[in-house]
Amino acid sequence: MIMMGLQFCSQLDFHHSIEEQHIFPVLAKKMPEFRKELELLSQHRQIHAGLEKLEKYLEKCRSGEEDMRRDEVKRLMDGFGKVLWTHLDQEVKTLEAANMRKFWTLDEMRRLPM
């Protein structure tokens, strides 16, 4: 369970790094939702604040400094869970085909780094 939690933290961090460095800057050229000052990136920061707390706790559990308690894992995950689910819902809606067509031609979409 500890390693699974640490892998979750690592994979989500990696996923957001790719989005922020390679995908969002391209999308932001035409889609205001992906500009740095707006909500999707703000949500990344909120999610990562919670992820860091979870990761620190899990590292303490892995090292034996603390016993792993599922109620503590749940508490930490609940701390960023709402913003994570909101973020995922908004991202899916923003990237759906009908919305993408408002900003990009089919040829442009084919060349996007995804």
CSV table of C-alpha atoms in Angstrom, one decimal:
chain,number,residue,atom,x,y,z
A,1,MET,CA,0.0,0.0,0.0
A,2,ILE,CA,2.8,2.4,0.8
A,3,MET,CA,4.6,1.8,-2.5
A,4,MET,CA,1.3,2.1,-4.4
A,5,GLY,CA,0.7,5.5,-2.7
A,6,LEU,CA,4.2,6.7,-3.5
A,7,GLN,CA,3.8,5.6,-7.1
A,8,PHE,CA,0.5,7.5,-7.3
A,9,CYS,CA,2.3,10.6,-6.1
A,10,SER,CA,5.1,10.2,-8.5
A,11,GLN,CA,2.9,9.5,-11.5
A,12,LEU,CA,0.6,12.4,-10.9
A,13,ASP,CA,3.6,14.7,-10.4
A,14,PHE,CA,5.1,13.4,-13.7
A,15,HIS,CA,1.8,13.8,-15.5
A,16,HIS,CA,1.3,17.4,-14.4
A,17,SER,CA,5.0,18.2,-15.3
A,18,ILE,CA,4.4,17.0,-18.8
A,19,GLU,CA,1.2,19.0,-19.1
A,20,GLU,CA,2.7,22.2,-17.7
A,21,GLN,CA,6.0,22.1,-19.7
A,22,HIS,CA,4.8,20.7,-23.0
A,23,ILE,CA,1.1,20.7,-23.5
A,24,PHE,CA,-0.5,23.6,-21.7
A,25,PRO,CA,1.8,26.2,-23.2
A,26,VAL,CA,0.8,25.1,-26.7
A,27,LEU,CA,-2.9,25.0,-25.8
A,28,ALA,CA,-2.7,28.4,-24.1
A,29,LYS,CA,-1.8,30.0,-27.4
A,30,LYS,CA,-5.5,29.7,-28.4
A,31,MET,CA,-7.3,28.5,-25.3
A,32,PRO,CA,-7.5,30.9,-22.4
A,33,GLU,CA,-8.2,28.0,-19.9
A,34,PHE,CA,-4.6,26.9,-20.1
A,35,ARG,CA,-2.9,30.2,-19.4
A,36,LYS,CA,-0.7,30.1,-16.3
A,37,GLU,CA,-2.8,32.5,-14.2
A,38,LEU,CA,-6.1,30.6,-14.6
A,39,GLU,CA,-7.8,27.8,-12.8
A,40,LEU,CA,-6.3,24.6,-14.3
A,41,LEU,CA,-2.8,25.5,-13.3
A,42,SER,CA,-4.0,26.9,-10.0
A,43,GLN,CA,-5.6,23.5,-9.4
A,44,HIS,CA,-2.3,21.8,-10.1
A,45,ARG,CA,-0.6,23.8,-7.3
A,46,GLN,CA,-3.4,22.9,-4.9
A,47,ILE,CA,-3.2,19.3,-5.8
A,48,HIS,CA,0.6,19.2,-5.4
A,49,ALA,CA,0.4,20.8,-2.0
A,50,GLY,CA,-1.7,17.9,-0.8
A,51,LEU,CA,0.4,15.4,-2.7
A,52,GLU,CA,3.5,16.6,-1.0
A,53,LYS,CA,1.9,16.0,2.4
A,54,LEU,CA,0.8,12.6,1.4
A,55,GLU,CA,4.2,11.7,0.0
A,56,LYS,CA,6.0,12.9,3.1
A,57,TYR,CA,3.7,10.8,5.3
A,58,LEU,CA,4.2,7.7,3.1
A,59,GLU,CA,8.0,8.2,3.2
A,60,LYS,CA,7.9,8.2,7.0
A,61,CYS,CA,5.8,5.0,6.9
A,62,ARG,CA,8.2,3.4,4.5
A,63,SER,CA,11.2,4.3,6.7
A,64,GLY,CA,9.5,2.9,9.8
A,65,GLU,CA,9.4,6.3,11.4
A,66,GLU,CA,5.6,6.1,11.5
A,67,ASP,CA,3.1,3.2,11.3
A,68,MET,CA,0.8,3.5,8.3
A,69,ARG,CA,-2.7,4.3,9.2
A,70,ARG,CA,-5.4,4.1,6.6
A,71,ASP,CA,-7.4,6.8,8.3
A,72,GLU,CA,-4.4,9.2,8.0
A,73,VAL,CA,-4.0,8.3,4.3
A,74,LYS,CA,-7.7,9.0,3.8
A,75,ARG,CA,-7.5,12.3,5.7
A,76,LEU,CA,-4.5,13.5,3.6
A,77,MET,CA,-6.1,12.4,0.3
A,78,ASP,CA,-9.4,14.1,1.2
A,79,GLY,CA,-7.4,17.3,1.7
A,80,PHE,CA,-6.9,17.5,-2.1
A,81,GLY,CA,-9.5,15.0,-3.5
A,82,LYS,CA,-12.2,17.6,-4.2
A,83,VAL,CA,-9.9,19.8,-6.2
A,84,LEU,CA,-8.4,16.8,-8.0
A,85,TRP,CA,-11.8,15.5,-9.2
A,86,THR,CA,-12.9,19.0,-10.1
A,87,HIS,CA,-9.7,19.5,-12.1
A,88,LEU,CA,-10.2,16.2,-13.9
A,89,ASP,CA,-13.8,17.0,-14.8
A,90,GLN,CA,-12.8,20.5,-16.1
A,91,GLU,CA,-9.9,19.2,-18.1
A,92,VAL,CA,-12.0,16.5,-19.8
A,93,LYS,CA,-14.7,19.1,-20.6
A,94,THR,CA,-12.1,21.6,-21.9
A,95,LEU,CA,-10.4,19.0,-24.1
A,96,GLU,CA,-13.5,17.4,-25.6
A,97,ALA,CA,-13.8,17.5,-29.3
A,98,ALA,CA,-16.6,20.1,-29.5
A,99,ASN,CA,-14.6,22.6,-27.4
A,100,MET,CA,-11.3,21.9,-29.2
A,101,ARG,CA,-13.0,22.7,-32.6
A,102,LYS,CA,-13.8,26.2,-31.3
A,103,PHE,CA,-10.1,27.0,-31.2
A,104,TRP,CA,-8.2,24.6,-33.5
A,105,THR,CA,-8.6,23.2,-37.0
A,106,LEU,CA,-8.4,19.5,-37.5
A,107,ASP,CA,-5.0,19.8,-39.0
A,108,GLU,CA,-3.7,21.9,-36.1
A,109,MET,CA,-5.1,19.3,-33.6
A,110,ARG,CA,-3.2,16.5,-35.4
A,111,ARG,CA,0.0,18.5,-34.8
A,112,LEU,CA,-0.6,19.1,-31.1
A,113,PRO,CA,2.1,17.4,-28.8
A,114,MET,CA,-0.3,14.8,-27.4
